[in-house]
Amino acid sequence: MSDSTRAILTAGTLVALAATAGSLYFSLGLGLTPCDLCWYQRILMYPLVVVLGVAAVEEREGVWKSVLPLSLGGVAVSGYHTYLQVAPGATCTIGGPCASIQYPMLGGLLTIPRLALVAFLLVTLLVGGMALTSGSRNDPWRV
């Protein structure tokens, strides 16, 4: 495993850890109740801390096969959640107050779903780059 791969896995772990700690702070520290879509985002983010952390320690380059389904699912859910908050008259098809903004930051520019979207996109970009380069190392015919 190259040092750059370990750095990518460590960076992904730190992003997932920050998102996990942030979500716990919003609910346990500030007392905000997560909506249904927030729970789905947590279900997709929390395992990434362990999966990426273990992969960094054990030098598992192929971890992208496990990470990308979780991170891309998180992009989809948090993207939909963000859409609900910006689209006029949008209603949540999952249930709960998913379109309401509980804790706006920076004058409403940042919301909890937008922070989750940024975290999922960062993890996807970091690990997606590994997926693209892993094929070129294993396939001698690939240029």
Coordinates of C-alpha atoms in Angstrom, one line a residue:
M1 CA 0.0 0.0 0.0
S2 CA 1.3 3.4 -0.9
D3 CA 1.6 6.3 1.5
S4 CA -0.9 8.2 -0.6
T5 CA -3.5 5.4 -0.3
R6 CA -3.1 5.3 3.5
A7 CA -3.4 9.1 3.5
I8 CA -6.6 8.9 1.5
L9 CA -8.1 6.3 3.8
T10 CA -7.1 8.3 6.8
A11 CA -8.6 11.5 5.4
G12 CA -11.8 9.6 4.6
T13 CA -11.9 8.2 8.2
L14 CA -11.5 11.7 9.6
V15 CA -14.3 13.1 7.4
A16 CA -16.6 10.3 8.5
L17 CA -15.6 10.7 12.1
A18 CA -16.3 14.4 12.0
A19 CA -19.7 13.9 10.4
T20 CA -20.5 11.2 13.0
A21 CA -19.4 13.4 15.9
G22 CA -21.3 16.3 14.5
S23 CA -24.5 14.4 14.2
L24 CA -24.2 13.1 17.7
Y25 CA -23.5 16.7 18.9
F26 CA -26.7 18.0 17.2
S27 CA -28.9 15.3 18.8
L28 CA -27.2 14.7 22.2
G29 CA -25.6 18.1 22.8
L30 CA -28.2 20.4 21.3
G31 CA -31.2 18.2 21.8
L32 CA -32.3 18.2 18.2
T33 CA -34.5 15.3 17.1
P34 CA -33.3 13.7 13.9
C35 CA -35.9 13.3 11.2
D36 CA -36.3 10.0 9.3
L37 CA -33.9 11.1 6.5
C38 CA -31.4 12.1 9.1
W39 CA -31.6 8.6 10.5
Y40 CA -30.9 7.1 7.1
Q41 CA -27.9 9.3 6.6
R42 CA -26.6 8.2 10.0
I43 CA -27.1 4.6 9.1
L44 CA -24.9 5.2 6.0
M45 CA -22.3 7.4 7.6
Y46 CA -21.5 5.7 11.0
P47 CA -20.1 2.4 9.5
L48 CA -17.8 4.4 7.3
V49 CA -15.7 5.4 10.3
V50 CA -15.0 1.8 11.1
V51 CA -14.7 0.5 7.6
L52 CA -12.3 3.3 6.5
G53 CA -10.4 3.2 9.8
V54 CA -9.8 -0.5 9.7
A55 CA -8.8 -0.3 6.0
A56 CA -6.2 2.3 6.8
V57 CA -4.7 0.3 9.6
E58 CA -4.8 -3.0 7.7
E59 CA -3.7 -1.5 4.4
R60 CA -6.8 -2.7 2.4
E61 CA -6.8 -0.9 -0.9
G62 CA -9.9 -2.7 -2.2
V63 CA -12.1 -1.2 0.6
W64 CA -13.6 1.1 -2.0
K65 CA -15.9 -1.8 -3.0
S66 CA -17.5 -1.5 0.5
V67 CA -17.3 2.2 0.9
L68 CA -18.8 3.5 -2.4
P69 CA -22.2 1.8 -1.9
L70 CA -22.5 3.5 1.5
S71 CA -21.2 6.9 0.4
L72 CA -23.2 7.0 -2.9
G73 CA -26.3 6.0 -1.0
G74 CA -25.5 8.8 1.5
V75 CA -25.1 11.3 -1.4
A76 CA -28.5 10.3 -2.7
V77 CA -30.3 10.5 0.6
S78 CA -28.6 13.8 1.7
G79 CA -29.1 15.2 -1.8
Y80 CA -32.8 14.5 -1.6
H81 CA -33.0 15.9 1.9
T82 CA -31.2 19.1 0.8
Y83 CA -33.7 19.3 -2.2
L84 CA -36.6 19.1 0.3
Q85 CA -35.2 22.1 2.2
V86 CA -34.7 24.3 -0.9
A87 CA -37.7 23.4 -3.1
P88 CA -40.8 25.5 -2.4
G89 CA -43.7 23.4 -1.4
A90 CA -41.7 20.1 -1.3
T91 CA -43.0 17.5 1.1
C92 CA -41.1 14.6 2.5
T93 CA -42.2 11.2 1.1
I94 CA -40.5 9.3 3.9
G95 CA -42.4 10.9 6.8
G96 CA -41.5 13.4 9.5
P97 CA -40.5 17.0 9.3
C98 CA -37.6 16.4 6.8
A99 CA -38.2 19.7 4.9
S100 CA -37.8 21.9 8.1
I101 CA -34.4 23.4 8.9
Q102 CA -33.7 22.8 12.5
Y103 CA -30.3 24.4 12.9
P104 CA -29.3 26.9 10.2
M105 CA -25.7 28.0 10.1
L106 CA -24.0 30.8 8.3
G107 CA -27.3 32.6 7.7
G108 CA -29.0 29.5 6.5
L109 CA -26.3 28.6 3.9
L110 CA -25.3 25.5 5.9
T111 CA -27.9 23.1 7.2
I112 CA -27.4 19.6 8.7
P113 CA -28.3 17.8 5.5
R114 CA -26.0 20.0 3.5
L115 CA -23.2 19.2 5.9
A116 CA -23.9 15.5 5.5
L117 CA -24.0 15.9 1.7
V118 CA -20.5 17.6 1.8
A119 CA -19.2 14.8 4.0
F120 CA -20.6 12.0 1.7
L121 CA -19.2 13.8 -1.4
L122 CA -15.8 14.1 0.2
V123 CA -15.7 10.4 1.1
T124 CA -16.9 9.5 -2.4
L125 CA -14.3 11.6 -4.1
L126 CA -11.5 10.3 -2.0
V127 CA -12.3 6.7 -2.3
G128 CA -13.6 7.0 -5.9
G129 CA -10.1 8.1 -6.9
M130 CA -8.8 4.9 -5.4
A131 CA -11.3 2.9 -7.4
L132 CA -10.1 4.5 -10.6
T133 CA -6.4 3.9 -10.0
S134 CA -6.7 0.4 -8.6
G135 CA -7.9 -1.0 -11.9
S136 CA -4.8 0.4 -13.7
R137 CA -2.4 -1.3 -11.3
N138 CA -4.1 -4.7 -11.6
D139 CA -4.7 -4.8 -15.4
P140 CA -1.4 -4.9 -17.4
W141 CA -3.3 -4.1 -20.7
R142 CA -4.8 -0.9 -19.4
V143 CA -2.9 2.2 -20.4

